[in-house]
Tab-separated table of C-alpha atoms and ligand atoms in Angstrom:
chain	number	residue	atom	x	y	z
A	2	UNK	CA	15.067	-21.010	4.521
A	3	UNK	CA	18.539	-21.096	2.285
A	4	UNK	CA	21.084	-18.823	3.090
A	5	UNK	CA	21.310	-17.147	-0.105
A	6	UNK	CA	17.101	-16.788	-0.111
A	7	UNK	CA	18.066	-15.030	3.507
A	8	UNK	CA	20.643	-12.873	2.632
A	9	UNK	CA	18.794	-11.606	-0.442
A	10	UNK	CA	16.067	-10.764	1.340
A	11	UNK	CA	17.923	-8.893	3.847
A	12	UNK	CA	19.606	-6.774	1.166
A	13	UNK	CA	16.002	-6.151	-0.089
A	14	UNK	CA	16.269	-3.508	3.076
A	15	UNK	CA	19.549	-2.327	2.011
A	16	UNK	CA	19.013	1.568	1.328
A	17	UNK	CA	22.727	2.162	0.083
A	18	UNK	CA	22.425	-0.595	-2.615
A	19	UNK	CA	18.115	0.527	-3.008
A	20	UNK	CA	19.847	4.057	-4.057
A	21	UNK	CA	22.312	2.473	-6.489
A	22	UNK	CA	21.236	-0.236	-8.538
A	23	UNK	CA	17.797	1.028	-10.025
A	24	UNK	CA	19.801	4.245	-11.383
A	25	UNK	CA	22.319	1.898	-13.108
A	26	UNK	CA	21.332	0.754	-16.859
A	27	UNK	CA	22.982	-2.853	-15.551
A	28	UNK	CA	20.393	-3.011	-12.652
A	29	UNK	CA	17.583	-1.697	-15.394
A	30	UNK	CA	18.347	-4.691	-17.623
A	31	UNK	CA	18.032	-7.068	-15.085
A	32	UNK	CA	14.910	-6.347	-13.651
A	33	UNK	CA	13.381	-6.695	-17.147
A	34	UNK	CA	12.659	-10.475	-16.283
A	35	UNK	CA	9.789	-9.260	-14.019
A	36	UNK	CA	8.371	-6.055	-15.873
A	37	UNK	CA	8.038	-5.164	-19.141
A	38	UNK	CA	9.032	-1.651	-18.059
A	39	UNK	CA	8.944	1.487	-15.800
A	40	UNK	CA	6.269	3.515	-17.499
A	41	UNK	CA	2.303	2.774	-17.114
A	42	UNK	CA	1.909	2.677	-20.410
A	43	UNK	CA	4.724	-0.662	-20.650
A	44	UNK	CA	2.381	-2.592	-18.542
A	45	UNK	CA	-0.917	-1.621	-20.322
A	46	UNK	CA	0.928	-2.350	-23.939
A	47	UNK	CA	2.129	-5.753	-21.607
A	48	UNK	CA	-1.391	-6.437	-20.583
A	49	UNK	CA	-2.624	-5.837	-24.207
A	50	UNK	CA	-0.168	-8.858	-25.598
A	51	UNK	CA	-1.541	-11.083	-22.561
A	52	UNK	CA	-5.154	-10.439	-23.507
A	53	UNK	CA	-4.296	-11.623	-26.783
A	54	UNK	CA	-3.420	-14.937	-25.213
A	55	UNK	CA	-7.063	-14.739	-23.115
A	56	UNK	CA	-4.934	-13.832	-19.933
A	57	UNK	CA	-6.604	-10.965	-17.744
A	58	UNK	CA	-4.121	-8.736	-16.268
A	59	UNK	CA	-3.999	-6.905	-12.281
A	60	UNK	CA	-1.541	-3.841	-12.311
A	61	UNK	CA	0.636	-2.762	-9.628
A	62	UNK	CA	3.075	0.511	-9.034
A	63	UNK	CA	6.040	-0.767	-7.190
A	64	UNK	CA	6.475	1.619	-3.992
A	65	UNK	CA	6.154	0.713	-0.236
A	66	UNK	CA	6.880	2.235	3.358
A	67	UNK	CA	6.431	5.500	2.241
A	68	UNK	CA	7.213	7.977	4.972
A	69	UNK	CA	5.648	11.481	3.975
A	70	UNK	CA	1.695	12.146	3.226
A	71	UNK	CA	2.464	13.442	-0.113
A	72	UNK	CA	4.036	10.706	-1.796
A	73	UNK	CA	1.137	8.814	-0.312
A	74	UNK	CA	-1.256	10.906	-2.309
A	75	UNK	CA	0.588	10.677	-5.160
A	76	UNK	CA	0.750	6.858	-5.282
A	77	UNK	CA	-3.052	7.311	-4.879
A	78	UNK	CA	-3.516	9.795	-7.794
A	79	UNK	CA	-1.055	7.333	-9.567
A	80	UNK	CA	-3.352	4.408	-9.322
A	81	UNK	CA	-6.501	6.228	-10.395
A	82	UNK	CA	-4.498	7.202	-13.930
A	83	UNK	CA	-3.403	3.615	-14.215
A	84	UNK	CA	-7.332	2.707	-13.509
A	85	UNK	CA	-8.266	5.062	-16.652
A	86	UNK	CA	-5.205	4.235	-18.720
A	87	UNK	CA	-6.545	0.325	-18.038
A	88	UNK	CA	-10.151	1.172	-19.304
A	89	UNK	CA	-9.006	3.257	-22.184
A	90	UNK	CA	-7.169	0.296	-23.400
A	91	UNK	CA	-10.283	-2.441	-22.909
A	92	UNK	CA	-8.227	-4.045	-20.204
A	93	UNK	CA	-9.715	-5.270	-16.682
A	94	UNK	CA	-9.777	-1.961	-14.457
A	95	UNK	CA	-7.850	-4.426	-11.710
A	96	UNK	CA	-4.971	-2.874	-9.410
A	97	UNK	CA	-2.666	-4.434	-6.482
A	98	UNK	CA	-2.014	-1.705	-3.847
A	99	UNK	CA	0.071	-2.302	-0.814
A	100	UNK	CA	-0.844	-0.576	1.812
A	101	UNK	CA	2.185	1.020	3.388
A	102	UNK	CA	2.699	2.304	-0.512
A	103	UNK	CA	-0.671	4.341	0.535
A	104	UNK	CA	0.728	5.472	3.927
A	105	UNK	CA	-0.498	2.415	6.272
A	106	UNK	CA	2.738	3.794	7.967
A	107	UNK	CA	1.778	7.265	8.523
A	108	UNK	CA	-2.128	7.088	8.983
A	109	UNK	CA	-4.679	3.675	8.583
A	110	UNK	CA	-7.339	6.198	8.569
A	111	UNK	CA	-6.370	7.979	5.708
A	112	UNK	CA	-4.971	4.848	3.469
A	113	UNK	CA	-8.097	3.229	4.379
A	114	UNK	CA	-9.689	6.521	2.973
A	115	UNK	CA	-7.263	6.111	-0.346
A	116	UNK	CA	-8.366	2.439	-0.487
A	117	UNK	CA	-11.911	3.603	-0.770
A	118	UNK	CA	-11.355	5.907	-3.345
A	119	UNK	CA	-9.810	4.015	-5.352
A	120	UNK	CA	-12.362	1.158	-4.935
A	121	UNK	CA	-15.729	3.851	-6.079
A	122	UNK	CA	-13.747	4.511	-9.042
A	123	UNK	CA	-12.768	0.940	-9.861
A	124	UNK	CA	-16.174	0.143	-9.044
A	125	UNK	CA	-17.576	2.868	-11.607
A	126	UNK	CA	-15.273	0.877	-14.054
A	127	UNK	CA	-16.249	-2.132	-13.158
A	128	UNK	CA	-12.898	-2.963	-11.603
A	129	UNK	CA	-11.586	-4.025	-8.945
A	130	UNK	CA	-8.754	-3.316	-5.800
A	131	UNK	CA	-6.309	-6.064	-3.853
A	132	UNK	CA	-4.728	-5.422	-0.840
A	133	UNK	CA	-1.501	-6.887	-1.094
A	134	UNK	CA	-0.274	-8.286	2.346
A	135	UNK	CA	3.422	-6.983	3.161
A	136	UNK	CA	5.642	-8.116	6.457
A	137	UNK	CA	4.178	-10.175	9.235
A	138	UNK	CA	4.319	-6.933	12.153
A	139	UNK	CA	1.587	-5.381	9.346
A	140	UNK	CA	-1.033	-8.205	9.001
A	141	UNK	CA	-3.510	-6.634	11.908
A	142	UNK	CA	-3.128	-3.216	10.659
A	143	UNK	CA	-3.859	-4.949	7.187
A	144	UNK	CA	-6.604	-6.620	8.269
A	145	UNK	CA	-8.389	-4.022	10.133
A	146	UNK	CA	-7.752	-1.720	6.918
A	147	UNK	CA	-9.450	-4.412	5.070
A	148	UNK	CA	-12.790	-5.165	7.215
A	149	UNK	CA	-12.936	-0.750	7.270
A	150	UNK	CA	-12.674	-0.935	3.483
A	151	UNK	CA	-14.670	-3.788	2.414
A	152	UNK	CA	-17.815	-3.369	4.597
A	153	UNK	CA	-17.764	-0.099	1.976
A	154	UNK	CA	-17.185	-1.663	-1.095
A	155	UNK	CA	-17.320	-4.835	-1.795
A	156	UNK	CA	-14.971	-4.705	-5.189
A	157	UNK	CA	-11.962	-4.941	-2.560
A	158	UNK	CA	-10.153	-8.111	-2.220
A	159	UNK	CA	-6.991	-9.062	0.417
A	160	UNK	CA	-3.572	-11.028	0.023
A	161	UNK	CA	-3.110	-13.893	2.418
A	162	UNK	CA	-0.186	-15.811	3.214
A	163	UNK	CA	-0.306	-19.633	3.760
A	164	UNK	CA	3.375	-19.529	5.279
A	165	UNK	CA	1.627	-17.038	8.577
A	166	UNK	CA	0.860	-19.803	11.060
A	167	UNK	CA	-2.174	-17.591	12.203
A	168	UNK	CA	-3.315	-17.430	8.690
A	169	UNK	CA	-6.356	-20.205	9.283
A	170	UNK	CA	-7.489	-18.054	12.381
A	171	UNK	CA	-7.528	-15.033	9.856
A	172	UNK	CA	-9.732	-16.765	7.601
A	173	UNK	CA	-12.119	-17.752	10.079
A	174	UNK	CA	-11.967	-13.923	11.515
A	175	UNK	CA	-12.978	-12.676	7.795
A	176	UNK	CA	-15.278	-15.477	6.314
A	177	UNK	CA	-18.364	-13.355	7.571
A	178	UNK	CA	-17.531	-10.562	5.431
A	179	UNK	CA	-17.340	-12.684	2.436
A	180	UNK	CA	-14.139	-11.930	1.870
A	181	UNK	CA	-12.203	-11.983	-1.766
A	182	UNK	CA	-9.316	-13.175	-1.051
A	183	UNK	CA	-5.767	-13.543	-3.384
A	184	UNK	CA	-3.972	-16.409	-1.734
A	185	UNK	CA	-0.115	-16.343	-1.900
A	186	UNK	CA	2.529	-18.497	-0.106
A	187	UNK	CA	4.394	-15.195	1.383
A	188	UNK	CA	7.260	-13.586	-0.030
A	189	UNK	CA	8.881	-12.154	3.217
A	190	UNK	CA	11.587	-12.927	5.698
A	191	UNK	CA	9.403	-14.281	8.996
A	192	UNK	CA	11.019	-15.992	11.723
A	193	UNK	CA	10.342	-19.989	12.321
A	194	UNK	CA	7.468	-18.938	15.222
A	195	UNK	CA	5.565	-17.664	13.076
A	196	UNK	CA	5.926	-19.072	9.849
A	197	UNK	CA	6.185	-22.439	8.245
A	198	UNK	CA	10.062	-22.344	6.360
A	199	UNK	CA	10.339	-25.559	4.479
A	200	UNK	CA	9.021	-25.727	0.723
A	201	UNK	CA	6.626	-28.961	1.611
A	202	UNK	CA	5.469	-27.138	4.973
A	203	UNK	CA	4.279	-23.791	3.270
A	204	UNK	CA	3.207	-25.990	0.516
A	205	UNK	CA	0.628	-28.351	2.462
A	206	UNK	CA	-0.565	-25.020	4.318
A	207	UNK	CA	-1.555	-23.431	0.979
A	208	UNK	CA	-3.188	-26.383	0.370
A	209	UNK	CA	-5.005	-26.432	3.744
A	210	UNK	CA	-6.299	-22.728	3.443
A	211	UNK	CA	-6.943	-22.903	0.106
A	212	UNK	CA	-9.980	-25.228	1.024
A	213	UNK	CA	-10.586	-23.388	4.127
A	214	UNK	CA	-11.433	-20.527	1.947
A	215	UNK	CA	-13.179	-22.301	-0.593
A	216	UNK	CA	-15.319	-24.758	1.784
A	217	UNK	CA	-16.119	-21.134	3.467
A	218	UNK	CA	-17.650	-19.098	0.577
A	219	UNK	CA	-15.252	-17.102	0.394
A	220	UNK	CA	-13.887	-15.745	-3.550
A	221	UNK	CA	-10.494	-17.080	-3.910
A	222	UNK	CA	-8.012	-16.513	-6.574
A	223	UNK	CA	-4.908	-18.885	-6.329
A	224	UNK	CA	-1.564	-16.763	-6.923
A	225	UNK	CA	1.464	-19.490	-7.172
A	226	UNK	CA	3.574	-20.485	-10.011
A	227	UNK	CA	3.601	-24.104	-8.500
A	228	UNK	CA	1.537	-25.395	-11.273
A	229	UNK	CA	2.191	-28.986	-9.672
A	230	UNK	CA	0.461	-27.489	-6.528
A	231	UNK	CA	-2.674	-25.702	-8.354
A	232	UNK	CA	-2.840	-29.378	-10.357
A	233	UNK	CA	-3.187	-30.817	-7.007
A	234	UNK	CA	-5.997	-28.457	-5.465
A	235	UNK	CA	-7.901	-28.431	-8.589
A	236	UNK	CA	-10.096	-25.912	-7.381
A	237	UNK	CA	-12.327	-23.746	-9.871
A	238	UNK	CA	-10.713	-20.366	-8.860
A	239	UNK	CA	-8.433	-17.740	-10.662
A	240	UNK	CA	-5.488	-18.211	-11.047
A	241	UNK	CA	-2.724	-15.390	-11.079
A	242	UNK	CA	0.967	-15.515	-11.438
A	243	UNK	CA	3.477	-12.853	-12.077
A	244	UNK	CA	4.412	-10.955	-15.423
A	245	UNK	CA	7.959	-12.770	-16.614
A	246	UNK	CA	7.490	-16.254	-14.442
A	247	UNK	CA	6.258	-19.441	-16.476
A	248	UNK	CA	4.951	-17.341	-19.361
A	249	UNK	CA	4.524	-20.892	-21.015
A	250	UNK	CA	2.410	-22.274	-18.632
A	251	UNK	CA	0.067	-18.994	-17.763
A	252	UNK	CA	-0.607	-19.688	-21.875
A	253	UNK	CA	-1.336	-23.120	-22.133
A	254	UNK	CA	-3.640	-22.595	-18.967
A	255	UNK	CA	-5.344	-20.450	-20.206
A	256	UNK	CA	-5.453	-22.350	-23.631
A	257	UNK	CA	-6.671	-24.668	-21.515
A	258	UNK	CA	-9.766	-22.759	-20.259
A	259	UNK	CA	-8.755	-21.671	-16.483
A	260	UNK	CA	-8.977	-18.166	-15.367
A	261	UNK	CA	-5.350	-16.946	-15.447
A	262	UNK	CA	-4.652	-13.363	-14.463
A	263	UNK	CA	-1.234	-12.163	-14.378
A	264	UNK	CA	-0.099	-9.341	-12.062
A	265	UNK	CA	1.849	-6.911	-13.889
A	266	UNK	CA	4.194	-4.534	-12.108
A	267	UNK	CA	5.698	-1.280	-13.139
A	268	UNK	CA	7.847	1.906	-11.338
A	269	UNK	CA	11.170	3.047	-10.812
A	270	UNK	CA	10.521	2.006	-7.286
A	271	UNK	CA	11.205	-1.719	-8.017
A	272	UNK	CA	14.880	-2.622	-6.080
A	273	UNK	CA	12.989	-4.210	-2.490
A	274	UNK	CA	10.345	-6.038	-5.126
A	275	UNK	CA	13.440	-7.501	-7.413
A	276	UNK	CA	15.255	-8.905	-4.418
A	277	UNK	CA	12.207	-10.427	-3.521
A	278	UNK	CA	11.883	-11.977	-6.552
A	279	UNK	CA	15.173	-12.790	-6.836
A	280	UNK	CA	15.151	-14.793	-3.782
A	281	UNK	CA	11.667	-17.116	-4.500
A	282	UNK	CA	14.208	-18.248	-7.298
A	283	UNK	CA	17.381	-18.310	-6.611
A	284	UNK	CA	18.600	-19.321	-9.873
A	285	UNK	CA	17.495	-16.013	-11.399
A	286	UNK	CA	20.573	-14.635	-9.487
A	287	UNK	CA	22.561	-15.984	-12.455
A	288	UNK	CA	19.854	-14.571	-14.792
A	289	UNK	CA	20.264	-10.992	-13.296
A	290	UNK	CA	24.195	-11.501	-13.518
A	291	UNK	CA	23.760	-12.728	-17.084
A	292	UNK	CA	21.678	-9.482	-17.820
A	293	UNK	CA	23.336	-6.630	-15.892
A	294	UNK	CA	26.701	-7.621	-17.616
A	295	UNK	CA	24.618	-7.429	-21.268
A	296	UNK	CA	25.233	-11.028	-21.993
B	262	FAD	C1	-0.271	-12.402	-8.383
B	262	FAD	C2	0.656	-12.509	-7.201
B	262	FAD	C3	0.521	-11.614	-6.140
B	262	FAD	C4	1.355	-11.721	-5.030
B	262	FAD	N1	1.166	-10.882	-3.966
B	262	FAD	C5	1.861	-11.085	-2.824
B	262	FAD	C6	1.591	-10.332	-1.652
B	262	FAD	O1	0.733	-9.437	-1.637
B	262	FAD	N2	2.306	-10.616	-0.521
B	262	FAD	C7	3.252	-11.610	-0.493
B	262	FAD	O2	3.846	-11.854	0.572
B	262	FAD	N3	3.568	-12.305	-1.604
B	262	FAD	C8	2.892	-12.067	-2.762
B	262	FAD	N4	3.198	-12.805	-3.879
B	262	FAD	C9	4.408	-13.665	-3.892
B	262	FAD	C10	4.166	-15.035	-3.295
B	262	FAD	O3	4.021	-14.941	-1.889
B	262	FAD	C11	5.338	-15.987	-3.582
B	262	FAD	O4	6.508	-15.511	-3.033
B	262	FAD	C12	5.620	-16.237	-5.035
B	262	FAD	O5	4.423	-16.343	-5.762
B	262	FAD	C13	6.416	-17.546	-5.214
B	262	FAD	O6	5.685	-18.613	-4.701
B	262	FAD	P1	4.953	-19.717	-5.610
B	262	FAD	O7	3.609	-19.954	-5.047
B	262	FAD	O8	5.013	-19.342	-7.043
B	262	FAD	O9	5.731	-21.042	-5.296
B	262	FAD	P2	7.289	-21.406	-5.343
B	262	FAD	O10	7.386	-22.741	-4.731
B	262	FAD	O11	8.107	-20.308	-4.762
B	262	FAD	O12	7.563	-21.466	-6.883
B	262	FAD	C14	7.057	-22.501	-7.701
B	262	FAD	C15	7.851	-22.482	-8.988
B	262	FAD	O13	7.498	-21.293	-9.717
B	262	FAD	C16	8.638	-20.699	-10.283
B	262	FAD	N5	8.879	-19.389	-9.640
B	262	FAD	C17	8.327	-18.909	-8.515
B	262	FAD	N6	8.748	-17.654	-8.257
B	262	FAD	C18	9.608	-17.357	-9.258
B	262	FAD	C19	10.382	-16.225	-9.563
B	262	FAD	N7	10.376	-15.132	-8.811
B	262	FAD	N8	11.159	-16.276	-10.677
B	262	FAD	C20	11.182	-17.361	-11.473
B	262	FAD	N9	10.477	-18.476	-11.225
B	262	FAD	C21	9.699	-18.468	-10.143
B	262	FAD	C22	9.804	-21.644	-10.043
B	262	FAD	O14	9.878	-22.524	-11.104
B	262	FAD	C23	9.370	-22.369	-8.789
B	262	FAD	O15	9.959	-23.626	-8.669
B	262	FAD	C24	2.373	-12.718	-4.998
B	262	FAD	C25	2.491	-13.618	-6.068
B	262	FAD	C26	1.654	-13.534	-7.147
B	262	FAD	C27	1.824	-14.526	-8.265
């Protein structure tokens, strides 16, 4: 892992600079690259324009490792008006939730509970819930959540990360359950033990559970910008990709007549996600400079 990919992920945890830069109209600017805007109704009038361009859309409310019950509940209450706001506009009722947004923190029980709500109404909409998959000391917790969840509802689909070393034994741990399952490379910060750093290591691993997954039964929706990679696995699954990154391509794939889905983020709550984002690329640190000085 770079330095600068390090360091920006370690300021992702930085609650001075959290505080300041999403209440500055430089900050704002910049992390208009990755969202059309902080309002629910930006991402549905987003997802509209996509649809034009036969690209589904998945929406997530940026938030995570909430520490009080309430704001738990009211991430919850959040995503059901974002479910309705979806419908109302003839969009896929699909939402991302991450877990400790819900209060995996604070109480698996009740998050798992919040999951399951959420997943009845989806399912009455004929929608659908991810789990998104956060840091590697909340994969168990994650899973567990998950099996609770799914052996409910089966509309409920989980994140996996190809960079996790333990990531094949996962699979094999929730093939029975016919799992639905978004596969990622992993956005976090994970020490060397546990996950593979270099680009061609996580790369060949993606590869490797992607047709785990596939050769298992399982439903699998490819989420990677590394169009070389998806040309590679040529598998006949979903693809997703992010709101902002390789616009060009999600179009001319889907032109093309793959599945594309684009996950579509909105919130005031964004500063950890930016960094994040910031470091998969770190050329968009010259972007974000660009923007937050108005050029
Ligand atoms: C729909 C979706 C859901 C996700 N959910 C999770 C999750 O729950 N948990 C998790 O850990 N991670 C999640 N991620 C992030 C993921 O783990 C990767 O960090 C991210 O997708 C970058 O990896 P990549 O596969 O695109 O490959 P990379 O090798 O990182 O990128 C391939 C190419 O895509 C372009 N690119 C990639 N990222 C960016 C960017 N931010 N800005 C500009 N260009 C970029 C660049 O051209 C790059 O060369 C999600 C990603 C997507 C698309």
């Amino acid at each position: 892992m770079s330095v600068l990919r390090s360091t920006l992920l370690g300021l992702s945890r930085n609650h001075w600079l959290g505080k300041r830069l999403p209440n500055s109209a430089a900050g704002r600017r910049a992390a208009r690259k990755f969202m059309p805007g902080e309002r629910l109704e930006d991402a549905i009038e987003a997802g509209k324009r996509l649809q034009k361009d036969h690209i589904a859309v998945v929406l997530t409310e940026l938030g995570e490792d909430i520490t009080d019950a309430a704001d738990a509940q009211r991430a919850a209450q959040s995503y059901e008006l974002a479910l309705d706001a979806l419908a109302e506009a003839g969009l896929d009722t699909h939402v991302s939730v991450k877990p400790t947004h819900l209060g995996l923190h604070l109480d698996p029980g009740d998050t798992a509970e919040r999951i399951s709500a959420l997943a009845e109404k989806a399912a009455s909409l004929n929608g659908m819930v991810f789990v998104d998959m956060e840091g590697s000391n909340l994969v168990d917790r994650t899973l567990e959540l998950y099996e609770t969840v799914k052996r409910r509802h089966p509309n409920v689909g989980l994140c996996l990360q190809a960079y996790l070393k333990r990531t094949p034994a996962d699979v094999e741990r929730l093939l029975p359950l016919q799992p639905r399952i978004r596969l990622v490379k992993g956005t976090y910060r994970e020490h060397a033990e546990i996950a593979f750093q270099s680009r061609r290591d996580v790369s060949d691993a993606y590869e490797r559970v992607a047709r785990q997954l596939v050769a298992g039964g399982a439903d699998v929706r490819l989420a990677s910008q590394d169009v070389d990679l998806l040309r590679r696995l040529d598998l006949d699954c979903e693809i997703q990709m992010m709101y902002g990154v390789r616009a060009a391509d999600q179009r001319r794939l889907a032109a093309g007549g793959k599945r594309v889905r684009v996950l579509i983020s909105y919130g005031s709550e964004w500063f950890a996600w930016y960094m994040r984002r910031l470091a998969e690329r770190p050329a968009n640190l010259w972007f974000a400079i660009r923007a937050a000085v108005g050029s």
